[in-house]
Short mmCIF file of C-alpha atoms in Angstrom, two decimals:
data_model
loop_
_atom_site.label_atom_id
_atom_site.label_comp_id
_atom_site.label_asym_id
_atom_site.label_seq_id
_atom_site.Cartn_x
_atom_site.Cartn_y
_atom_site.Cartn_z
CA UNK A 673 124.16 -6.23 54.59
CA UNK A 674 124.62 -2.43 54.63
CA UNK A 675 127.05 -0.21 56.48
CA UNK A 676 126.18 3.40 57.11
CA UNK A 677 128.97 5.91 57.59
CA UNK A 678 126.98 8.56 59.39
CA UNK A 679 129.54 11.33 59.55
CA UNK A 680 129.75 11.62 55.77
CA UNK A 681 126.01 12.10 55.40
CA UNK A 682 125.06 15.75 55.03
CA UNK A 683 121.72 16.49 56.68
CA UNK A 684 120.98 20.16 56.05
CA UNK A 685 119.46 22.31 58.77
CA UNK A 686 115.97 23.41 57.71
CA UNK A 687 115.34 27.12 58.20
CA UNK A 688 111.85 27.90 59.49
CA UNK A 689 109.55 30.53 57.99
CA UNK A 690 109.90 32.57 61.19
CA UNK A 691 113.71 32.53 60.87
CA UNK A 692 113.53 33.63 57.23
CA UNK A 693 111.20 36.45 58.27
CA UNK A 694 113.52 37.53 61.11
CA UNK A 695 116.67 37.48 58.96
CA UNK A 696 115.00 39.37 56.10
CA UNK A 697 113.60 41.94 58.53
CA UNK A 698 117.18 42.93 59.49
CA UNK A 699 117.37 44.65 56.10
CA UNK A 700 115.46 47.47 57.82
CA UNK A 701 117.47 49.91 59.95
CA UNK A 702 114.72 50.10 62.58
CA UNK A 703 114.69 46.33 63.03
CA UNK A 704 118.51 46.20 63.25
CA UNK A 705 118.50 48.65 66.15
CA UNK A 706 115.41 47.12 67.83
CA UNK A 707 116.95 43.62 67.74
CA UNK A 708 120.55 44.86 68.09
CA UNK A 709 121.56 42.54 65.24
CA UNK A 710 122.78 42.91 61.66
CA UNK A 711 123.62 40.66 58.72
CA UNK A 712 127.04 39.95 57.17
CA UNK A 713 127.06 38.10 53.84
CA UNK A 714 129.51 36.43 51.51
CA UNK A 715 132.53 34.21 51.97
CA UNK A 716 135.22 36.94 52.19
CA UNK A 717 133.21 39.15 54.56
CA UNK A 718 132.34 36.31 56.95
CA UNK A 719 136.00 35.20 56.95
CA UNK A 720 136.92 38.72 58.14
CA UNK A 721 134.07 38.63 60.65
CA UNK A 722 135.18 35.40 62.37
CA UNK A 723 138.67 36.92 62.82
CA UNK A 724 137.19 40.05 64.45
CA UNK A 725 135.92 40.79 67.96
CA UNK A 726 132.31 41.06 66.82
CA UNK A 727 129.83 38.77 68.60
CA UNK A 728 128.40 36.26 66.12
CA UNK A 729 124.85 35.07 66.86
CA UNK A 730 124.75 32.39 64.15
CA UNK A 731 126.24 31.49 60.78
CA UNK A 732 124.19 29.87 58.03
CA UNK A 733 126.27 28.42 55.24
CA UNK A 734 127.30 25.47 53.15
CA UNK A 735 129.20 22.44 54.39
CA UNK A 736 132.02 23.30 51.99
CA UNK A 737 132.36 26.78 53.43
CA UNK A 738 132.62 25.52 57.01
CA UNK A 739 135.20 22.89 56.12
CA UNK A 740 137.27 25.37 54.15
CA UNK A 741 137.11 28.46 56.34
CA UNK A 742 136.09 27.73 59.95
CA UNK A 743 139.16 26.62 61.87
CA UNK A 744 138.65 24.47 64.96
CA UNK A 745 139.33 27.51 67.11
CA UNK A 746 136.57 29.51 65.50
CA UNK A 747 134.15 26.59 65.20
CA UNK A 748 132.68 27.47 68.60
CA UNK A 749 130.16 29.73 66.82
CA UNK A 750 126.71 28.35 66.09
CA UNK A 751 127.04 27.07 62.53
CA UNK A 752 124.04 25.80 60.58
CA UNK A 753 124.66 23.92 57.35
CA UNK A 754 121.87 24.84 54.98
CA UNK A 755 120.91 24.14 51.37
CA UNK A 756 121.52 26.59 48.52
CA UNK A 757 117.74 26.99 48.25
CA UNK A 758 117.49 28.07 51.91
CA UNK A 759 120.47 30.42 51.48
CA UNK A 760 118.63 32.10 48.59
CA UNK A 761 115.58 32.56 50.85
CA UNK A 762 117.53 34.55 53.46
CA UNK A 763 120.07 36.35 51.23
CA UNK A 764 120.13 39.97 50.06
CA UNK A 765 122.17 38.95 47.02
CA UNK A 766 120.78 37.84 43.66
CA UNK A 767 123.49 35.18 43.68
CA UNK A 768 124.22 34.31 47.35
CA UNK A 769 127.86 33.69 48.15
CA UNK A 770 128.04 30.53 50.33
CA UNK A 771 127.42 32.02 53.77
CA UNK A 772 125.42 34.54 55.85
CA UNK A 773 125.94 35.51 59.50
CA UNK A 774 123.75 37.18 62.09
CA UNK A 775 125.91 39.46 64.24
CA UNK A 776 125.36 41.45 67.44
CA UNK A 777 125.42 45.24 66.87
CA UNK A 778 128.59 46.50 68.59
CA UNK A 779 128.15 48.67 71.66
CA UNK A 780 130.98 51.13 71.27
CA UNK A 781 132.23 53.73 73.71
CA UNK A 782 132.06 57.35 72.62
CA UNK A 783 135.12 58.38 74.56
CA UNK A 784 137.99 59.75 72.49
CA UNK A 785 141.14 57.67 72.71
CA UNK A 786 143.44 59.77 70.56
CA UNK A 787 144.39 59.77 66.91
CA UNK A 788 142.32 60.87 63.93
CA UNK A 789 138.52 60.75 63.75
CA UNK A 790 136.68 60.95 60.42
CA UNK A 791 133.35 62.76 60.94
CA UNK A 792 130.77 62.34 58.16
CA UNK A 793 128.00 64.89 57.90
CA UNK A 794 124.98 63.33 56.20
CA UNK A 795 126.65 60.91 53.76
CA UNK A 796 123.80 59.35 51.75
CA UNK A 797 125.39 56.87 49.37
CA UNK A 798 126.13 53.43 50.89
CA UNK A 799 129.02 52.86 48.45
CA UNK A 800 130.61 56.13 49.59
CA UNK A 801 130.24 55.30 53.29
CA UNK A 802 131.72 51.81 52.77
CA UNK A 803 134.65 53.24 50.76
CA UNK A 804 135.31 55.83 53.49
CA UNK A 805 135.45 53.11 56.20
CA UNK A 806 137.97 51.30 53.96
CA UNK A 807 140.02 54.53 53.64
CA UNK A 808 139.91 54.96 57.45
CA UNK A 809 141.24 51.41 57.83
CA UNK A 810 143.98 51.99 55.20
CA UNK A 811 145.25 55.16 56.90
CA UNK A 812 144.94 53.83 60.48
CA UNK A 813 142.17 56.28 61.45
CA UNK A 814 141.00 55.71 65.07
CA UNK A 815 137.25 56.00 64.50
CA UNK A 816 134.55 57.03 62.04
CA UNK A 817 131.50 58.90 63.32
CA UNK A 818 128.46 59.99 61.34
CA UNK A 819 125.26 61.80 62.16
CA UNK A 820 121.86 60.15 62.41
CA UNK A 821 120.77 61.45 58.95
CA UNK A 822 123.58 59.51 57.21
CA UNK A 823 123.08 56.08 55.71
CA UNK A 824 123.45 53.38 58.40
CA UNK A 825 126.87 51.74 58.95
CA UNK A 826 125.19 48.31 59.06
CA UNK A 827 123.26 48.67 55.78
CA UNK A 828 124.30 45.66 53.68
CA UNK A 829 125.61 47.80 50.78
CA UNK A 830 127.80 49.78 53.20
CA UNK A 831 129.20 46.56 54.67
CA UNK A 832 130.00 45.17 51.20
CA UNK A 833 131.71 48.40 50.09
CA UNK A 834 133.76 48.46 53.32
CA UNK A 835 135.36 45.14 52.24
CA UNK A 836 135.62 43.98 55.85
CA UNK A 837 137.13 47.23 57.17
CA UNK A 838 133.96 47.73 59.27
CA UNK A 839 135.43 45.04 61.57
CA UNK A 840 138.70 46.97 62.05
CA UNK A 841 137.57 50.58 62.61
CA UNK A 842 135.14 51.64 65.38
CA UNK A 843 132.13 53.26 63.64
CA UNK A 844 129.49 55.20 65.57
CA UNK A 845 126.29 57.06 64.70
CA UNK A 846 125.89 60.11 66.94
CA UNK A 847 124.71 63.72 67.11
CA UNK A 848 127.70 65.41 65.46
CA UNK A 849 127.04 68.82 67.00
CA UNK A 850 127.03 67.38 70.52
CA UNK A 851 130.14 65.36 69.64
CA UNK A 852 132.01 68.41 68.36
CA UNK A 853 131.06 70.38 71.48
CA UNK A 854 132.35 67.53 73.66
CA UNK A 855 135.68 67.46 71.76
CA UNK A 856 136.44 71.18 71.86
CA UNK A 857 140.10 70.70 72.68
CA UNK A 858 140.68 68.89 69.34
CA UNK A 859 141.47 70.57 66.01
CA UNK A 860 138.70 70.10 63.41
CA UNK A 861 139.31 70.26 59.64
CA UNK A 862 136.25 70.74 57.41
CA UNK A 863 136.52 70.00 53.67
CA UNK A 864 134.98 72.91 51.78
CA UNK A 865 135.34 74.39 48.29
CA UNK A 866 136.94 77.69 49.39
CA UNK A 867 139.32 76.89 52.25
CA UNK A 868 143.11 76.65 52.58
CA UNK A 869 144.96 74.47 50.06
CA UNK A 870 145.40 71.11 51.84
CA UNK A 871 148.95 70.88 50.50
CA UNK A 872 149.95 73.85 52.63
CA UNK A 873 148.67 72.15 55.84
CA UNK A 874 151.14 70.27 58.06
CA UNK A 875 150.63 66.55 58.67
CA UNK A 876 148.51 65.72 61.72
CA UNK A 877 148.41 62.76 64.10
CA UNK A 878 145.40 63.93 66.08
CA UNK A 879 142.18 65.76 65.16
CA UNK A 880 138.81 65.47 63.43
CA UNK A 881 138.50 65.48 59.61
CA UNK A 882 134.99 66.46 58.50
CA UNK A 883 133.54 65.29 55.16
CA UNK A 884 130.20 66.75 54.08
CA UNK A 885 127.14 65.55 52.24
CA UNK A 886 127.48 64.57 48.54
CA UNK A 887 125.40 67.53 47.31
CA UNK A 888 125.58 70.17 50.04
CA UNK A 889 128.95 69.70 51.71
CA UNK A 890 129.46 70.32 55.44
CA UNK A 891 126.38 71.89 57.06
CA UNK A 892 126.58 75.48 58.37
CA UNK A 893 125.87 74.43 61.97
CA UNK A 894 128.92 72.13 62.00
CA UNK A 895 131.11 74.46 59.96
CA UNK A 896 130.88 77.16 62.64
CA UNK A 897 132.36 74.68 65.13
CA UNK A 898 135.36 73.78 62.91
CA UNK A 899 138.78 75.30 63.53
CA UNK A 900 140.12 74.85 59.95
CA UNK A 901 138.59 74.97 56.47
CA UNK A 902 140.58 73.00 53.90
CA UNK A 903 140.26 72.53 50.14
CA UNK A 904 141.61 70.13 47.53
CA UNK A 905 142.84 72.49 44.80
CA UNK A 906 141.20 72.09 41.38
CA UNK A 907 143.20 72.14 38.13
CA UNK A 908 140.36 71.45 35.70
CA UNK A 909 136.66 72.08 35.39
CA UNK A 910 134.55 69.63 37.49
CA UNK A 911 132.39 71.32 40.14
CA UNK A 912 133.36 68.87 42.86
CA UNK A 913 134.79 65.45 43.66
CA UNK A 914 132.95 62.38 44.92
CA UNK A 915 132.79 62.43 48.76
CA UNK A 916 134.78 59.18 49.20
CA UNK A 917 137.45 60.34 46.72
CA UNK A 918 137.76 63.64 48.61
CA UNK A 919 138.06 61.74 51.92
CA UNK A 920 140.83 59.57 50.44
CA UNK A 921 142.82 62.57 49.18
CA UNK A 922 142.47 64.46 52.48
CA UNK A 923 143.63 61.41 54.47
CA UNK A 924 146.58 60.86 52.13
CA UNK A 925 147.71 64.49 52.40
CA UNK A 926 147.12 65.15 56.11
CA UNK A 927 147.83 61.83 57.85
CA UNK B 1152 81.81 85.13 22.29
CA UNK B 1153 85.05 83.23 23.02
CA UNK B 1154 88.66 84.11 22.40
CA UNK B 1155 91.24 81.40 22.22
CA UNK B 1156 94.84 82.18 23.12
CA UNK B 1157 96.53 79.33 21.33
CA UNK B 1158 100.10 79.81 22.44
CA UNK B 1159 99.25 79.15 26.09
CA UNK B 1160 97.67 75.80 25.35
CA UNK B 1161 100.07 72.92 26.05
CA UNK B 1162 99.58 70.05 23.62
CA UNK B 1163 102.00 67.30 24.62
CA UNK B 1164 103.87 65.33 22.00
CA UNK B 1165 102.71 61.70 22.07
CA UNK B 1166 105.59 59.20 22.07
CA UNK B 1167 104.90 56.15 19.90
CA UNK B 1168 105.45 52.57 21.05
CA UNK B 1169 108.29 52.26 18.52
CA UNK B 1170 110.02 55.33 20.02
CA UNK B 1171 109.67 53.94 23.55
CA UNK B 1172 111.14 50.66 22.35
CA UNK B 1173 114.06 52.41 20.62
CA UNK B 1174 114.89 54.62 23.60
CA UNK B 1175 114.68 51.74 26.09
CA UNK B 1176 116.86 49.58 23.83
CA UNK B 1177 119.73 52.09 24.24
CA UNK B 1178 120.13 50.71 27.76
CA UNK B 1179 122.02 47.87 26.03
CA UNK B 1180 125.67 48.49 25.12
CA UNK B 1181 125.30 46.60 21.82
CA UNK B 1182 122.39 48.78 20.73
CA UNK B 1183 124.22 51.97 21.72
CA UNK B 1184 127.12 51.09 19.44
CA UNK B 1185 124.91 49.72 16.63
CA UNK B 1186 122.78 52.92 16.61
CA UNK B 1187 125.67 55.22 17.63
CA UNK B 1188 123.38 56.83 20.19
CA UNK B 1189 123.14 57.01 23.99
CA UNK B 1190 120.79 58.45 26.61
CA UNK B 1191 121.40 61.35 29.00
CA UNK B 1192 118.87 61.83 31.79
CA UNK B 1193 117.96 64.35 34.46
CA UNK B 1194 117.80 68.13 34.61
CA UNK B 1195 121.39 68.81 35.73
CA UNK B 1196 122.96 66.34 33.27
CA UNK B 1197 121.00 67.65 30.26
CA UNK B 1198 121.89 71.23 31.22
CA UNK B 1199 125.58 70.22 31.03
CA UNK B 1200 124.89 68.38 27.77
CA UNK B 1201 123.39 71.38 25.95
CA UNK B 1202 126.46 73.44 26.90
CA UNK B 1203 128.79 70.76 25.46
CA UNK B 1204 129.89 69.95 21.91
CA UNK B 1205 127.97 66.66 21.88
CA UNK B 1206 125.46 66.22 19.04
CA UNK B 1207 121.93 66.05 20.45
CA UNK B 1208 119.47 63.97 18.43
CA UNK B 1209 116.37 64.90 20.44
CA UNK B 1210 115.31 66.03 23.91
CA UNK B 1211 112.11 64.81 25.54
CA UNK B 1212 111.05 66.83 28.56
CA UNK B 1213 108.52 68.96 30.30
CA UNK B 1214 107.36 72.42 29.20
CA UNK B 1215 108.67 73.82 32.50
CA UNK B 1216 112.13 72.37 31.87
CA UNK B 1217 112.37 73.91 28.39
CA UNK B 1218 111.23 77.32 29.60
CA UNK B 1219 113.62 77.27 32.51
CA UNK B 1220 116.75 75.78 30.96
CA UNK B 1221 116.80 75.97 27.15
CA UNK B 1222 118.02 79.40 26.10
CA UNK B 1223 117.00 80.70 22.68
CA UNK B 1224 120.49 79.92 21.41
CA UNK B 1225 120.26 76.29 22.43
CA UNK B 1226 116.61 75.91 21.44
CA UNK B 1227 117.67 74.83 17.96
CA UNK B 1228 117.71 71.22 19.18
CA UNK B 1229 114.67 69.07 18.55
CA UNK B 1230 112.65 69.45 21.73
CA UNK B 1231 109.53 67.40 22.40
CA UNK B 1232 107.28 68.41 25.26
CA UNK B 1233 105.92 65.23 26.77
CA UNK B 1234 103.73 64.22 29.70
CA UNK B 1235 105.12 62.85 32.98
CA UNK B 1236 103.50 59.52 32.12
CA UNK B 1237 105.42 59.34 28.81
CA UNK B 1238 108.65 60.37 30.57
CA UNK B 1239 108.20 57.44 32.97
CA UNK B 1240 107.77 55.10 29.97
CA UNK B 1241 111.17 56.03 28.50
CA UNK B 1242 113.19 56.70 31.69
CA UNK B 1243 115.77 54.51 33.43
CA UNK B 1244 114.98 56.23 36.74
CA UNK B 1245 112.34 55.12 39.24
CA UNK B 1246 111.51 58.82 39.62
CA UNK B 1247 112.32 60.52 36.28
CA UNK B 1248 113.85 63.97 36.59
CA UNK B 1249 112.07 66.25 34.04
CA UNK B 1250 114.08 65.49 30.91
CA UNK B 1251 115.81 62.83 28.77
CA UNK B 1252 118.00 63.33 25.71
CA UNK B 1253 119.12 61.07 22.89
CA UNK B 1254 122.71 61.91 21.96
CA UNK B 1255 125.07 60.91 19.16
CA UNK B 1256 127.98 58.75 20.36
CA UNK B 1257 131.12 60.88 19.99
CA UNK B 1258 133.62 59.83 17.36
CA UNK B 1259 136.89 60.68 19.06
CA UNK B 1260 140.39 60.67 17.63
CA UNK B 1261 142.91 58.33 19.23
CA UNK B 1262 145.86 60.59 18.57
CA UNK B 1263 147.72 61.78 21.64
CA UNK B 1264 147.62 65.52 22.08
CA UNK B 1265 149.81 65.87 25.18
CA UNK B 1266 149.09 66.00 28.89
CA UNK B 1267 148.01 63.20 31.20
CA UNK B 1268 146.00 60.16 30.15
CA UNK B 1269 144.20 57.98 32.69
CA UNK B 1270 144.19 54.37 31.46
CA UNK B 1271 141.70 52.03 33.17
CA UNK B 1272 142.31 48.32 32.96
CA UNK B 1273 139.03 46.44 33.32
CA UNK B 1274 137.12 48.73 35.70
CA UNK B 1275 133.81 46.95 36.40
CA UNK B 1276 131.82 49.21 38.70
CA UNK B 1277 129.87 51.99 36.92
CA UNK B 1278 130.06 54.24 40.02
CA UNK B 1279 133.86 53.90 40.03
CA UNK B 1280 134.17 54.70 36.32
CA UNK B 1281 131.91 57.76 36.67
CA UNK B 1282 133.87 58.98 39.71
CA UNK B 1283 137.16 58.54 37.83
CA UNK B 1284 135.89 60.65 34.88
CA UNK B 1285 134.96 63.33 37.44
CA UNK B 1286 138.48 63.11 38.97
CA UNK B 1287 139.99 63.45 35.46
CA UNK B 1288 137.88 66.58 34.90
CA UNK B 1289 138.86 68.03 38.33
CA UNK B 1290 142.61 67.57 37.67
CA UNK B 1291 142.51 68.67 34.02
CA UNK B 1292 143.46 65.23 32.66
CA UNK B 1293 143.56 65.22 28.81
CA UNK B 1294 141.77 61.92 28.21
CA UNK B 1295 140.48 58.73 29.82
CA UNK B 1296 140.91 55.43 27.99
CA UNK B 1297 139.66 52.02 29.04
CA UNK B 1298 139.83 48.55 27.59
CA UNK B 1299 136.90 46.76 26.00
CA UNK B 1300 136.30 44.56 29.09
CA UNK B 1301 135.58 47.62 31.27
CA UNK B 1302 132.07 48.88 31.92
CA UNK B 1303 130.92 51.14 29.06
CA UNK B 1304 131.44 54.93 29.35
CA UNK B 1305 127.87 55.50 28.12
CA UNK B 1306 126.17 53.17 30.61
CA UNK B 1307 123.56 55.34 32.39
CA UNK B 1308 125.03 54.71 35.88
CA UNK B 1309 128.49 55.79 34.66
CA UNK B 1310 127.03 58.97 33.18
CA UNK B 1311 125.19 59.82 36.43
CA UNK B 1312 128.29 59.20 38.57
CA UNK B 1313 130.38 61.39 36.21
CA UNK B 1314 128.11 64.34 37.16
CA UNK B 1315 128.46 65.84 33.67
CA UNK B 1316 132.25 65.46 33.49
CA UNK B 1317 131.78 62.99 30.61
CA UNK B 1318 131.06 66.07 28.45
CA UNK B 1319 134.38 67.72 29.39
CA UNK B 1320 136.92 64.88 29.13
CA UNK B 1321 137.47 62.78 25.96
CA UNK B 1322 136.74 59.15 26.91
CA UNK B 1323 137.64 56.25 24.62
CA UNK B 1324 137.29 52.47 24.73
CA UNK B 1325 140.28 50.82 23.05
CA UNK B 1326 142.67 47.88 23.14
CA UNK B 1327 144.99 49.09 25.91
CA UNK B 1328 147.92 46.90 24.86
CA UNK B 1329 147.87 48.31 21.32
CA UNK B 1330 147.48 51.80 22.77
CA UNK B 1331 150.47 51.39 25.10
CA UNK B 1332 152.59 50.05 22.22
CA UNK B 1333 151.62 53.06 20.09
CA UNK B 1334 152.58 55.48 22.92
CA UNK B 1335 156.00 54.02 23.70
CA UNK B 1336 157.68 57.39 24.01
CA UNK B 1337 155.44 58.31 27.01
CA UNK B 1338 156.13 57.44 30.66
CA UNK B 1339 153.56 55.02 32.12
CA UNK B 1340 152.78 54.76 35.86
CA UNK B 1341 150.97 51.63 37.04
CA UNK B 1342 149.31 51.62 40.50
CA UNK B 1343 150.29 48.43 42.26
CA UNK B 1344 150.58 47.28 45.89
CA UNK B 1345 154.39 46.91 45.95
CA UNK B 1346 155.83 49.79 43.91
CA UNK B 1347 157.60 53.05 44.75
CA UNK B 1348 155.94 55.32 47.32
CA UNK B 1349 154.00 57.88 45.21
CA UNK B 1350 155.12 60.65 47.56
CA UNK B 1351 158.71 60.16 46.40
CA UNK B 1352 157.73 60.62 42.71
CA UNK B 1353 158.13 64.06 41.10
CA UNK B 1354 155.05 65.85 39.72
CA UNK B 1355 154.30 65.13 36.05
CA UNK B 1356 152.59 67.11 33.29
CA UNK B 1357 152.71 64.36 30.71
CA UNK B 1358 152.31 60.56 30.84
CA UNK B 1359 149.86 57.71 31.35
CA UNK B 1360 148.50 56.78 34.81
CA UNK B 1361 147.23 53.20 34.89
CA UNK B 1362 144.50 52.10 37.34
CA UNK B 1363 143.70 48.40 37.55
CA UNK B 1364 140.64 46.26 38.07
CA UNK B 1365 138.83 46.45 41.46
CA UNK B 1366 139.82 42.89 42.45
CA UNK B 1367 142.91 42.03 40.43
CA UNK B 1368 144.72 45.32 39.86
CA UNK B 1369 146.66 46.02 36.65
CA UNK B 1370 146.93 42.92 34.45
CA UNK B 1371 150.34 41.31 33.90
CA UNK B 1372 150.28 41.96 30.15
CA UNK B 1373 149.93 45.71 30.70
CA UNK B 1374 152.24 45.83 33.68
CA UNK B 1375 155.17 44.58 31.58
CA UNK B 1376 154.70 47.60 29.30
CA UNK B 1377 154.74 50.16 32.15
CA UNK B 1378 157.86 52.18 32.93
CA UNK B 1379 157.01 52.90 36.62
CA UNK B 1380 155.26 51.01 39.41
CA UNK B 1381 153.81 53.27 42.08
CA UNK B 1382 152.09 52.62 45.40
CA UNK B 1383 149.98 54.62 47.85
CA UNK B 1384 151.62 53.81 51.20
CA UNK B 1385 149.40 52.13 53.79
CA UNK B 1386 149.38 53.17 57.45
CA UNK B 1387 146.66 50.82 58.71
CA UNK B 1388 145.24 47.42 57.92
CA UNK B 1389 142.89 47.44 54.88
CA UNK B 1390 144.05 45.21 52.02
CA UNK B 1391 143.41 47.84 49.36
CA UNK B 1392 141.59 51.04 48.48
CA UNK B 1393 138.59 51.48 46.19
CA UNK B 1394 139.78 52.01 42.57
CA UNK B 1395 138.27 55.50 42.24
CA UNK B 1396 139.72 56.59 45.60
CA UNK B 1397 143.16 55.32 44.50
CA UNK B 1398 142.82 57.20 41.18
CA UNK B 1399 141.97 60.41 43.07
CA UNK B 1400 144.97 60.12 45.40
CA UNK B 1401 147.37 59.33 42.54
CA UNK B 1402 146.12 62.31 40.52
CA UNK B 1403 146.37 64.62 43.55
CA UNK B 1404 149.94 63.56 44.28
CA UNK B 1405 151.37 63.34 40.75
CA UNK B 1406 149.58 66.07 38.76
#
């Protein structure tokens, strides 16, 4: 005679071809905005996600991951236990890290609620954008805005480089010129190569810090709307600093 | 009757299979150190290279590139005009950028010649290492040293991220513990999460700044040899900053 202990038997959820296709399609920016969904991957990132206010559509992960990281309070989310083989089918990683979540794109207000805004003019490198979101989170920046030509906030490389800070700092893609015109009462500080030494500027608790494109800096059309031009003084020979490094130094000095 | 004007006829140099194999093999760290050679790619990088003291073994590039960028003084280097198809065969880039050079690995002295040294303990990301070399060049740092577990200085992604600064700052891979023991008379400043606020530290013109691994920070065995523990104060929520961003802030504050 046999006894079956059903609750110890792991019956994986089988992902359909259509689901694989949908999840993989969210790698494209157009699809993310059409479906209003994006992907968060990896154990650490999904742990930060479940603690955040972001709306989770579904989590696909291992049994071990759920048991270790989803508390009873958070277990209300739709969780599908899948096999490693299925995780590899839907993952962006060469070596998937236990879990992947589909998340609702946040619908953020554009209204200014005080504090410092980091404005990014045409940042192209996903690692730079992710690092800048992390800097914003470290220095308690209120929001990060970038123009439509920049790399997308919800690109998977940006999310990884942000190390979960994307869940703490409101990030919006907007027309920066319109935004600057709507925020005329605020001081704006553009990082350029021939402005005032940042070390001579007083600390600020309110205003917009503008970081330009990796190759071309802040565009002329935005520069004419900025009230201050600031520079990190050079002591050696390099032509410039990496955009994320410059953002970090400016935040450390001014905030 | 026909007249031939020979010097306007472009006869490309044909790269052999063995040459392609040799050049491609330099993508491996082991081969770079066995052959004492590395690869520099792209118009801007090779322009910086020809202005530097690095020993160039050969340059493979287009006729246009040579005419535009190699002055008569620099034209002493072995220059091979090749076709775009051959450039694609030897390049690391998806879209090769006009020129590729084979360069002798520099044989640098370990002796300390004063100033600031940046010591990197197990930096893994090539973009971070390249950005840190660029920071060192911007702040006039005397040398950058990293331990043997770090990503290699002559990895092609490190070189690209350094934006040519690799030619301006002496960079050495060494045993950091031995190095610290040999430099006992110098002050050493380790970046940690619970040290003294960097803004309370006086400026320095001499000493070793230690940046740790992206995930684990400065290792315990190096930390015990450091005379100061310094911290970039946090005003928000992120757990940490990117290693290159932290290096930039520390250099800006202390140098």
